[in-house]
mmCIF file of C-alpha atoms in Angstrom:
data_model
loop_
_atom_site.group_PDB
_atom_site.id
_atom_site.type_symbol
_atom_site.label_atom_id
_atom_site.label_comp_id
_atom_site.label_asym_id
_atom_site.label_seq_id
_atom_site.Cartn_x
_atom_site.Cartn_y
_atom_site.Cartn_z
ATOM 1 C CA MET A 1 0.000 0.000 0.000
ATOM 2 C CA VAL A 2 1.329 3.466 -0.938
ATOM 3 C CA PHE A 3 0.300 6.263 1.428
ATOM 4 C CA PRO A 4 -1.184 9.360 -0.278
ATOM 5 C CA GLU A 5 1.458 11.626 1.255
ATOM 6 C CA LEU A 6 4.282 9.449 -0.110
ATOM 7 C CA GLU A 7 2.637 9.276 -3.514
ATOM 8 C CA SER A 8 2.274 13.055 -3.511
ATOM 9 C CA LYS A 9 5.970 13.493 -2.716
ATOM 10 C CA ARG A 10 6.935 11.131 -5.525
ATOM 11 C CA ALA A 11 4.740 13.025 -7.963
ATOM 12 C CA LEU A 12 6.243 16.349 -6.894
ATOM 13 C CA ARG A 13 9.775 14.967 -7.202
ATOM 14 C CA ALA A 14 9.036 13.604 -10.664
ATOM 15 C CA GLY A 15 7.503 16.918 -11.720
ATOM 16 C CA LEU A 16 10.478 18.921 -10.491
ATOM 17 C CA LYS A 17 12.917 16.577 -12.218
ATOM 18 C CA ALA A 18 10.966 16.856 -15.475
ATOM 19 C CA TYR A 19 11.031 20.646 -15.173
ATOM 20 C CA CYS A 20 14.807 20.692 -14.603
ATOM 21 C CA GLN A 21 15.411 18.367 -17.534
ATOM 22 C CA ALA A 22 13.120 20.369 -19.829
ATOM 23 C CA ARG A 23 14.916 23.570 -18.883
ATOM 24 C CA SER A 24 18.241 21.864 -19.597
ATOM 25 C CA LEU A 25 17.066 20.769 -23.036
ATOM 26 C CA TYR A 26 15.784 24.284 -23.720
ATOM 27 C CA PHE A 27 19.184 25.866 -23.126
ATOM 28 C CA GLY A 28 21.111 22.996 -24.678
ATOM 29 C CA ALA A 29 19.134 23.236 -27.912
ATOM 30 C CA GLN A 30 19.673 26.984 -28.121
ATOM 31 C CA TYR A 31 23.409 26.582 -27.537
ATOM 32 C CA TRP A 32 23.595 23.976 -30.314
ATOM 33 C CA ALA A 33 21.621 26.220 -32.695
ATOM 34 C CA LEU A 34 23.774 29.248 -31.908
ATOM 35 C CA ASN A 35 26.972 27.313 -32.578
ATOM 36 C CA ARG A 36 25.622 25.927 -35.852
ATOM 37 C CA ALA A 37 24.695 29.442 -36.955
ATOM 38 C CA SER A 38 28.169 30.669 -36.029
ATOM 39 C CA GLN A 39 29.740 27.857 -38.065
ATOM 40 C CA PHE A 40 27.583 28.818 -41.038
ATOM 41 C CA LEU A 41 28.971 32.362 -40.783
ATOM 42 C CA GLY A 42 32.515 31.010 -40.718
ATOM 43 C CA PHE A 43 33.222 31.774 -37.055
ATOM 44 C CA LYS A 44 35.391 29.561 -34.885
ATOM 45 C CA THR A 45 33.239 27.646 -32.403
ATOM 46 C CA PRO A 46 34.076 25.658 -29.245
ATOM 47 C CA ILE A 47 35.339 22.131 -29.746
ATOM 48 C CA ARG A 48 32.525 19.589 -29.914
ATOM 49 C CA TYR A 49 33.188 16.516 -27.809
ATOM 50 C CA GLN A 50 32.158 13.330 -29.593
ATOM 51 C CA ASP A 51 33.331 10.841 -26.956
ATOM 52 C CA ILE A 52 30.111 8.964 -26.136
ATOM 53 C CA ALA A 53 31.418 7.750 -22.777
ATOM 54 C CA LEU A 54 32.279 11.323 -21.760
ATOM 55 C CA LEU A 55 28.896 12.616 -22.885
ATOM 56 C CA LYS A 56 27.151 9.885 -20.885
ATOM 57 C CA LEU A 57 29.243 10.822 -17.854
ATOM 58 C CA LEU A 58 28.248 14.467 -18.239
ATOM 59 C CA GLN A 59 24.582 13.501 -18.540
ATOM 60 C CA ALA A 60 24.813 11.324 -15.432
ATOM 61 C CA GLY A 61 26.455 14.208 -13.564
ATOM 62 C CA LEU A 62 23.682 16.534 -14.697
ATOM 63 C CA ASN A 63 20.986 14.146 -13.461
ATOM 64 C CA ASP A 64 22.775 13.699 -10.124
ATOM 65 C CA LEU A 65 23.031 17.463 -9.718
ATOM 66 C CA PHE A 66 19.305 17.916 -10.339
ATOM 67 C CA ASP A 67 18.497 15.072 -7.922
ATOM 68 C CA HIS A 68 20.679 16.694 -5.265
ATOM 69 C CA ASP A 69 18.978 20.044 -5.812
ATOM 70 C CA ILE A 70 15.488 18.541 -5.511
ATOM 71 C CA GLN A 71 16.448 16.632 -2.353
ATOM 72 C CA ARG A 72 17.611 19.864 -0.724
ATOM 73 C CA ILE A 73 14.245 21.425 -1.543
ATOM 74 C CA GLU A 74 12.449 18.433 -0.005
ATOM 75 C CA GLN A 75 14.633 18.703 3.106
ATOM 76 C CA GLY A 76 13.823 22.393 3.494
ATOM 77 C CA ILE A 77 17.426 23.526 2.934
ATOM 78 C CA TYR A 78 16.027 26.091 0.518
ATOM 79 C CA PRO A 79 12.484 26.723 -0.720
ATOM 80 C CA LEU A 80 10.807 25.549 -3.910
ATOM 81 C CA THR A 81 10.918 29.130 -5.179
ATOM 82 C CA VAL A 82 14.616 28.709 -6.095
ATOM 83 C CA LEU A 83 13.277 27.005 -9.242
ATOM 84 C CA ALA A 84 10.927 29.849 -10.144
ATOM 85 C CA PRO A 85 11.618 30.891 -13.758
ATOM 86 C CA GLU A 86 11.997 34.460 -14.937
ATOM 87 C CA LEU A 87 8.780 35.204 -16.813
ATOM 88 C CA SER A 88 9.064 38.953 -17.388
ATOM 89 C CA MET A 89 8.931 40.368 -20.898
ATOM 90 C CA GLU A 90 12.491 41.537 -20.351
ATOM 91 C CA SER A 91 13.670 37.962 -19.811
ATOM 92 C CA LEU A 92 11.795 36.731 -22.887
ATOM 93 C CA LEU A 93 13.581 39.338 -24.982
ATOM 94 C CA LYS A 94 17.017 38.270 -23.801
ATOM 95 C CA PHE A 95 17.524 35.514 -26.366
ATOM 96 C CA PRO A 96 17.609 37.892 -29.367
ATOM 97 C CA LYS A 97 20.231 39.910 -27.463
ATOM 98 C CA VAL A 98 22.131 36.705 -26.717
ATOM 99 C CA ILE A 99 22.084 35.752 -30.417
ATOM 100 C CA ALA A 100 23.446 39.156 -31.419
ATOM 101 C CA ASP A 101 26.132 39.003 -28.742
ATOM 102 C CA GLY A 102 26.907 35.382 -29.638
ATOM 103 C CA PHE A 103 27.899 36.428 -33.144
ATOM 104 C CA ARG A 104 30.135 39.149 -31.700
ATOM 105 C CA VAL A 105 31.708 36.546 -29.409
ATOM 106 C CA GLY A 106 32.227 34.227 -32.392
ATOM 107 C CA TYR A 107 33.944 37.004 -34.332
ATOM 108 C CA ARG A 108 36.305 37.826 -31.436
ATOM 109 C CA ARG A 109 37.064 34.140 -30.878
ATOM 110 C CA THR A 110 37.893 33.696 -34.566
ATOM 111 C CA LYS A 111 40.110 36.801 -34.661
ATOM 112 C CA GLY A 112 41.620 36.270 -31.209
ATOM 113 C CA ILE A 113 40.428 39.678 -29.996
ATOM 114 C CA SER A 114 40.424 39.996 -26.210
ATOM 115 C CA ASN A 115 40.886 43.724 -25.551
ATOM 116 C CA GLU A 116 37.997 45.355 -27.414
ATOM 117 C CA PHE A 117 35.978 47.820 -25.341
ATOM 118 C CA SER A 118 33.253 50.370 -25.962
ATOM 119 C CA ALA A 119 33.507 53.971 -24.807
ATOM 120 C CA GLU A 120 31.292 53.076 -21.841
ATOM 121 C CA ALA A 121 33.595 50.272 -20.713
ATOM 122 C CA ARG A 122 36.761 52.326 -21.213
ATOM 123 C CA GLU A 123 35.536 54.719 -18.541
ATOM 124 C CA TYR A 124 36.041 51.924 -16.013
ATOM 125 C CA LEU A 125 39.315 50.469 -17.354
ATOM 126 C CA GLN A 126 41.712 52.886 -15.689
ATOM 127 C CA ASP A 127 40.438 51.916 -12.240
ATOM 128 C CA MET A 128 40.636 48.164 -12.837
ATOM 129 C CA PRO A 129 43.589 45.884 -11.962
ATOM 130 C CA PRO A 130 45.542 44.752 -15.059
ATOM 131 C CA TYR A 131 44.261 41.168 -14.973
ATOM 132 C CA TYR A 132 40.672 42.449 -15.275
ATOM 133 C CA GLN A 133 41.237 44.551 -18.388
ATOM 134 C CA ARG A 134 40.171 42.005 -21.002
ATOM 135 C CA ASN A 135 37.143 40.494 -22.734
ATOM 136 C CA PHE A 136 36.643 37.477 -20.490
ATOM 137 C CA HIS A 137 34.952 34.714 -22.523
ATOM 138 C CA PHE A 138 35.304 37.056 -25.546
ATOM 139 C CA GLN A 139 32.087 38.668 -24.286
ATOM 140 C CA THR A 140 31.240 42.236 -25.210
ATOM 141 C CA ASP A 141 33.105 44.658 -22.899
ATOM 142 C CA GLY A 142 34.224 41.775 -20.691
ATOM 143 C CA TYR A 143 32.734 42.459 -17.271
ATOM 144 C CA LEU A 144 32.656 46.213 -17.793
ATOM 145 C CA GLY A 145 29.501 46.834 -19.809
ATOM 146 C CA ALA A 146 25.763 46.921 -19.184
ATOM 147 C CA ARG A 147 25.106 44.801 -22.289
ATOM 148 C CA SER A 148 27.346 42.048 -20.947
ATOM 149 C CA ALA A 149 25.668 42.157 -17.535
ATOM 150 C CA GLU A 150 22.165 41.950 -19.009
ATOM 151 C CA VAL A 151 22.778 38.672 -20.866
ATOM 152 C CA TYR A 152 25.443 37.068 -18.662
ATOM 153 C CA ASP A 153 23.244 34.646 -16.698
ATOM 154 C CA TYR A 154 21.470 33.528 -19.860
ATOM 155 C CA GLU A 155 24.769 32.906 -21.668
ATOM 156 C CA VAL A 156 26.190 30.891 -18.779
ATOM 157 C CA ASP A 157 23.061 28.735 -18.740
ATOM 158 C CA LEU A 158 23.524 28.119 -22.469
ATOM 159 C CA LEU A 159 27.044 26.885 -21.773
ATOM 160 C CA PHE A 160 26.012 24.618 -18.884
ATOM 161 C CA SER A 161 22.642 23.483 -20.261
ATOM 162 C CA GLY A 162 20.600 25.151 -17.549
ATOM 163 C CA ALA A 163 22.604 23.665 -14.662
ATOM 164 C CA THR A 164 24.319 26.857 -13.476
ATOM 165 C CA ASP A 165 21.892 27.721 -10.681
ATOM 166 C CA ALA A 166 21.958 24.217 -9.217
ATOM 167 C CA MET A 167 25.764 24.405 -9.076
ATOM 168 C CA ARG A 168 25.594 27.846 -7.444
ATOM 169 C CA ARG A 169 23.321 26.453 -4.730
ATOM 170 C CA LEU A 170 25.784 23.739 -3.677
ATOM 171 C CA ILE A 171 27.225 26.058 -1.036
ATOM 172 C CA ILE A 172 23.927 26.607 0.764
ATOM 173 C CA GLU A 173 23.574 23.219 2.474
ATOM 174 C CA PRO A 174 26.858 23.426 4.441
ATOM 175 C CA PHE A 175 25.933 26.985 5.411
ATOM 176 C CA LYS A 176 22.576 25.761 6.747
ATOM 177 C CA ARG A 177 24.292 22.972 8.701
ATOM 178 C CA HIS A 178 26.658 25.471 10.311
ATOM 179 C CA PHE A 179 24.002 28.012 11.289
ATOM 180 C CA THR A 180 21.507 25.619 12.899
ATOM 181 C CA GLN A 181 20.951 28.089 15.756
ATOM 182 C CA SER A 182 19.695 30.688 13.290
ATOM 183 C CA PRO A 183 18.137 28.753 10.385
ATOM 184 C CA GLU A 184 16.554 31.870 8.861
ATOM 185 C CA GLY A 185 19.692 33.954 9.345
ATOM 186 C CA LYS A 186 18.395 36.317 12.027
ATOM 187 C CA GLY A 187 21.314 38.356 13.373
ATOM 188 C CA LEU A 188 23.760 37.021 10.770
ATOM 189 C CA LYS A 189 25.834 39.093 8.363
ATOM 190 C CA PHE A 190 27.141 37.527 5.149
ATOM 191 C CA LEU A 191 29.574 38.855 2.557
ATOM 192 C CA GLU A 192 29.554 37.718 -1.071
ATOM 193 C CA ILE A 193 32.753 38.552 -2.975
ATOM 194 C CA GLY A 194 32.227 38.702 -6.728
ATOM 195 C CA VAL A 195 28.474 39.239 -6.560
ATOM 196 C CA GLY A 196 28.104 39.562 -10.356
ATOM 197 C CA THR A 197 24.456 39.985 -11.311
ATOM 198 C CA GLY A 198 23.257 38.848 -7.884
ATOM 199 C CA ARG A 199 22.011 35.399 -8.852
ATOM 200 C CA ALA A 200 23.759 33.556 -5.990
ATOM 201 C CA THR A 201 22.759 36.387 -3.646
ATOM 202 C CA HIS A 202 19.136 35.733 -4.523
ATOM 203 C CA PHE A 203 19.425 32.053 -3.587
ATOM 204 C CA MET A 204 21.279 32.775 -0.345
ATOM 205 C CA LYS A 205 18.538 35.201 0.687
ATOM 206 C CA LEU A 206 15.844 32.637 -0.067
ATOM 207 C CA ALA A 207 17.658 30.199 2.228
ATOM 208 C CA PHE A 208 18.430 32.832 4.907
ATOM 209 C CA PRO A 209 15.652 35.424 4.523
ATOM 210 C CA LYS A 210 16.520 37.287 7.742
ATOM 211 C CA ALA A 211 20.286 37.493 7.174
ATOM 212 C CA GLN A 212 21.963 40.669 5.998
ATOM 213 C CA VAL A 213 23.921 40.006 2.803
ATOM 214 C CA ILE A 214 26.534 42.449 1.513
ATOM 215 C CA GLY A 215 27.770 41.912 -2.036
ATOM 216 C CA ILE A 216 30.882 43.425 -3.604
ATOM 217 C CA ASP A 217 32.135 43.266 -7.188
ATOM 218 C CA LEU A 218 34.778 45.006 -9.306
ATOM 219 C CA SER A 219 32.251 45.701 -12.054
ATOM 220 C CA GLU A 220 30.012 48.731 -11.582
ATOM 221 C CA PRO A 221 27.710 47.702 -14.500
ATOM 222 C CA TYR A 222 27.201 44.238 -12.968
ATOM 223 C CA VAL A 223 26.525 45.731 -9.551
ATOM 224 C CA GLN A 224 23.883 47.979 -11.094
ATOM 225 C CA VAL A 225 22.164 44.995 -12.745
ATOM 226 C CA ALA A 226 22.304 43.114 -9.421
ATOM 227 C CA LYS A 227 20.697 46.073 -7.655
ATOM 228 C CA LYS A 228 17.918 46.096 -10.227
ATOM 229 C CA LYS A 229 17.281 42.364 -9.875
ATOM 230 C CA LEU A 230 17.331 42.469 -6.069
ATOM 231 C CA ARG A 231 15.553 45.795 -5.614
ATOM 232 C CA SER A 232 12.596 44.188 -3.836
ATOM 233 C CA THR A 233 14.753 41.965 -1.600
ATOM 234 C CA GLN A 234 15.171 43.216 1.952
ATOM 235 C CA GLY A 235 18.489 42.999 3.778
ATOM 236 C CA VAL A 236 20.813 43.230 0.764
ATOM 237 C CA GLY A 237 23.540 45.832 0.239
ATOM 238 C CA LEU A 238 25.613 45.957 -2.955
ATOM 239 C CA LEU A 239 28.700 47.991 -3.760
ATOM 240 C CA GLN A 240 31.505 48.240 -6.275
ATOM 241 C CA GLY A 241 34.885 47.309 -4.842
ATOM 242 C CA ASP A 242 37.894 44.999 -4.891
ATOM 243 C CA GLY A 243 37.703 41.709 -3.005
ATOM 244 C CA SER A 244 41.467 41.808 -2.454
ATOM 245 C CA GLN A 245 41.133 45.175 -0.648
ATOM 246 C CA LEU A 246 37.885 44.915 1.289
ATOM 247 C CA PRO A 247 36.525 48.204 2.708
ATOM 248 C CA PHE A 248 35.350 46.602 5.952
ATOM 249 C CA GLN A 249 36.645 46.459 9.509
ATOM 250 C CA GLU A 250 38.062 43.299 11.028
ATOM 251 C CA VAL A 251 35.752 40.544 12.344
ATOM 252 C CA THR A 252 32.647 41.990 10.688
ATOM 253 C CA PHE A 253 31.006 38.981 8.995
ATOM 254 C CA ASP A 254 29.628 35.633 10.133
ATOM 255 C CA ALA A 255 30.136 34.071 6.694
ATOM 256 C CA ILE A 256 31.911 34.931 3.441
ATOM 257 C CA TYR A 257 31.477 33.173 0.121
ATOM 258 C CA SER A 258 32.258 33.429 -3.595
ATOM 259 C CA VAL A 259 30.607 31.695 -6.537
ATOM 260 C CA PHE A 260 32.603 31.050 -9.733
ATOM 261 C CA LEU A 261 35.090 33.789 -8.865
ATOM 262 C CA TYR A 262 38.514 32.277 -8.165
ATOM 263 C CA HIS A 263 39.165 30.816 -11.622
ATOM 264 C CA GLU A 264 38.934 34.335 -13.115
ATOM 265 C CA MET A 265 42.086 35.671 -11.440
ATOM 266 C CA PRO A 266 45.806 35.007 -10.899
ATOM 267 C CA LEU A 267 46.930 32.880 -7.962
ATOM 268 C CA GLU A 268 48.315 35.853 -6.033
ATOM 269 C CA VAL A 269 44.918 37.596 -6.197
ATOM 270 C CA ARG A 270 43.168 34.432 -4.981
ATOM 271 C CA ARG A 271 45.504 34.442 -1.996
ATOM 272 C CA LYS A 272 44.862 38.119 -1.272
ATOM 273 C CA ILE A 273 41.101 37.596 -1.380
ATOM 274 C CA LEU A 274 41.315 34.736 1.098
ATOM 275 C CA GLN A 275 43.636 36.783 3.321
ATOM 276 C CA GLU A 276 41.163 39.669 3.293
ATOM 277 C CA SER A 277 38.292 37.270 3.931
ATOM 278 C CA LEU A 278 39.985 35.943 7.054
ATOM 279 C CA ARG A 279 40.639 39.502 8.230
ATOM 280 C CA VAL A 280 36.975 40.530 8.139
ATOM 281 C CA LEU A 281 35.560 37.135 9.199
ATOM 282 C CA LYS A 282 34.495 36.628 12.802
ATOM 283 C CA PRO A 283 36.051 33.843 14.892
ATOM 284 C CA ASN A 284 34.092 30.606 14.333
ATOM 285 C CA GLY A 285 32.677 32.123 11.152
ATOM 286 C CA ILE A 286 32.829 30.284 7.832
ATOM 287 C CA VAL A 287 34.292 31.050 4.431
ATOM 288 C CA GLY A 288 33.361 29.100 1.311
ATOM 289 C CA TYR A 289 33.332 28.929 -2.456
ATOM 290 C CA VAL A 290 31.784 27.244 -5.466
ATOM 291 C CA ASP A 291 33.930 27.087 -8.583
ATOM 292 C CA SER A 292 35.066 24.849 -11.430
ATOM 293 C CA ILE A 293 36.433 21.402 -10.763
ATOM 294 C CA GLN A 294 40.207 21.069 -11.116
ATOM 295 C CA LEU A 295 42.683 18.583 -12.534
ATOM 296 C CA GLY A 296 42.365 15.212 -10.837
ATOM 297 C CA ASP A 297 38.954 15.868 -9.294
ATOM 298 C CA GLN A 298 37.480 13.619 -11.970
ATOM 299 C CA THR A 299 40.201 12.535 -14.369
ATOM 300 C CA GLU A 300 37.746 11.814 -17.196
ATOM 301 C CA PHE A 301 37.189 15.577 -17.433
ATOM 302 C CA ASP A 302 40.872 16.621 -17.368
ATOM 303 C CA PHE A 303 41.089 16.954 -21.169
ATOM 304 C CA PHE A 304 37.907 19.034 -21.167
ATOM 305 C CA LEU A 305 39.359 21.353 -18.496
ATOM 306 C CA LYS A 306 42.594 21.873 -20.443
ATOM 307 C CA GLU A 307 40.707 22.743 -23.632
ATOM 308 C CA PHE A 308 38.181 25.040 -21.987
ATOM 309 C CA PRO A 309 40.332 28.212 -21.769
ATOM 310 C CA LYS A 310 41.264 27.917 -25.455
ATOM 311 C CA ASN A 311 37.615 28.140 -26.421
ATOM 312 C CA PHE A 312 36.402 30.777 -23.968
ATOM 313 C CA HIS A 313 39.349 33.086 -23.229
ATOM 314 C CA GLU A 314 39.876 32.173 -19.593
ATOM 315 C CA PRO A 315 43.481 33.424 -19.216
ATOM 316 C CA PHE A 316 43.978 32.208 -15.637
ATOM 317 C CA PHE A 317 42.078 28.943 -15.892
ATOM 318 C CA LEU A 318 45.062 26.656 -16.550
ATOM 319 C CA ASN A 319 46.763 28.069 -13.476
ATOM 320 C CA TYR A 320 43.559 27.655 -11.502
ATOM 321 C CA ILE A 321 43.001 24.009 -12.374
ATOM 322 C CA SER A 322 46.647 23.237 -11.499
ATOM 323 C CA HIS A 323 46.458 24.703 -7.963
ATOM 324 C CA PRO A 324 43.892 22.827 -5.822
ATOM 325 C CA MET A 325 41.504 25.030 -3.922
ATOM 326 C CA GLU A 326 41.881 22.684 -0.953
ATOM 327 C CA ASP A 327 45.536 23.789 -0.721
ATOM 328 C CA LEU A 328 44.586 27.461 -0.904
ATOM 329 C CA PHE A 329 42.273 27.045 2.087
ATOM 330 C CA LYS A 330 44.725 24.882 4.009
ATOM 331 C CA SER A 331 45.605 27.013 7.021
ATOM 332 C CA GLU A 332 46.148 26.756 10.759
ATOM 333 C CA TYR A 333 43.291 29.238 11.049
ATOM 334 C CA LEU A 334 40.777 27.157 9.094
ATOM 335 C CA LYS A 335 39.033 23.841 9.710
ATOM 336 C CA THR A 336 37.299 21.982 6.898
ATOM 337 C CA GLN A 337 33.530 21.905 7.294
ATOM 338 C CA ALA A 338 32.484 20.512 3.916
ATOM 339 C CA GLU A 339 33.947 19.732 0.499
ATOM 340 C CA GLY A 340 32.272 18.162 -2.493
ATOM 341 C CA ARG A 341 31.425 18.286 -6.191
ATOM 342 C CA GLY A 342 28.451 18.678 -8.473
ATOM 343 C CA LEU A 343 28.689 18.157 -12.246
ATOM 344 C CA LEU A 344 31.583 20.427 -13.363
ATOM 345 C CA SER A 345 31.781 22.379 -10.114
ATOM 346 C CA LYS A 346 33.263 21.879 -6.657
ATOM 347 C CA TYR A 347 32.693 23.574 -3.334
ATOM 348 C CA GLY A 348 34.370 23.990 0.006
ATOM 349 C CA VAL A 349 33.360 25.536 3.328
ATOM 350 C CA TYR A 350 35.853 26.191 6.145
ATOM 351 C CA GLN A 351 35.516 27.469 9.699
ATOM 352 C CA LYS A 352 37.811 30.107 11.146
ATOM 353 C CA SER A 353 39.367 29.184 14.470
ATOM 354 C CA SER A 354 38.444 31.116 17.605
ATOM 355 C CA PHE A 355 42.014 31.749 18.752
#
């Protein structure tokens, strides 16, 4: 005999899984179509991987990631609303913008152009560190233009077949386990370094609705888009600034995290960001990250990781994948709370000692 409540849970789980898979197919099909169109125009496109075993492994990883995400919803780690789609007219009009930008990306990839900026973006260049003055991913204006910020989340979902948000959310469960005394975040102050368009901020606030979350990012245009997206969310403060030179006093935050940030910068900047994080983190507080997997995390993907920066202009990626994040966070001041992987991402959460 199957109890109605159990049957209802199974139906909900099946429905959520079908939604996640449909969303994945939606973005995957668009990515395939965009690449075919770019090929037709004679643009260089990312390498297509024909290894059936590797593709099956990626599909299995995608399914596992979605299962993990749904389980965390069932367990109350974060609410069902994390899966709510963007249904505004603005979001529906993004794909034409993505197509137009995709052709610009294809042109830059073909020509090897990585320092092309509009007049708007050039206004920010002089205040940026040298490593940041480039067209990351060959995207228009790199991270220094409003056009780039408007389509960024959509473009990343094209690349990862709609799995980006589920990977971003991997950090939330260990945060919830650590803050059991304040499950809604009351009295807690979080810092997100590299806030981007605020997507991860949105999920953290859904999980900790009463926490105060401060987000900082080098890109003023991205911060402005994040402010627009989070304008109705209480308890969020966003500012432009450098994560390696944080404008905060010591022992200010209960938790600090970054999502897909560290692979975008040189090793010495990664170290400075962690050093600054420890400076402003309270004793017994936690610091964590979600980012790309690295060499040896799953050897079947090592070739994929080595080829990735050639296709997407990730100038510091080879250095990143060769220096394990676990080593970066290895310190007498930090104790490992959680480490794990999900699809092509990994995460780690570490507690600062009280002495």
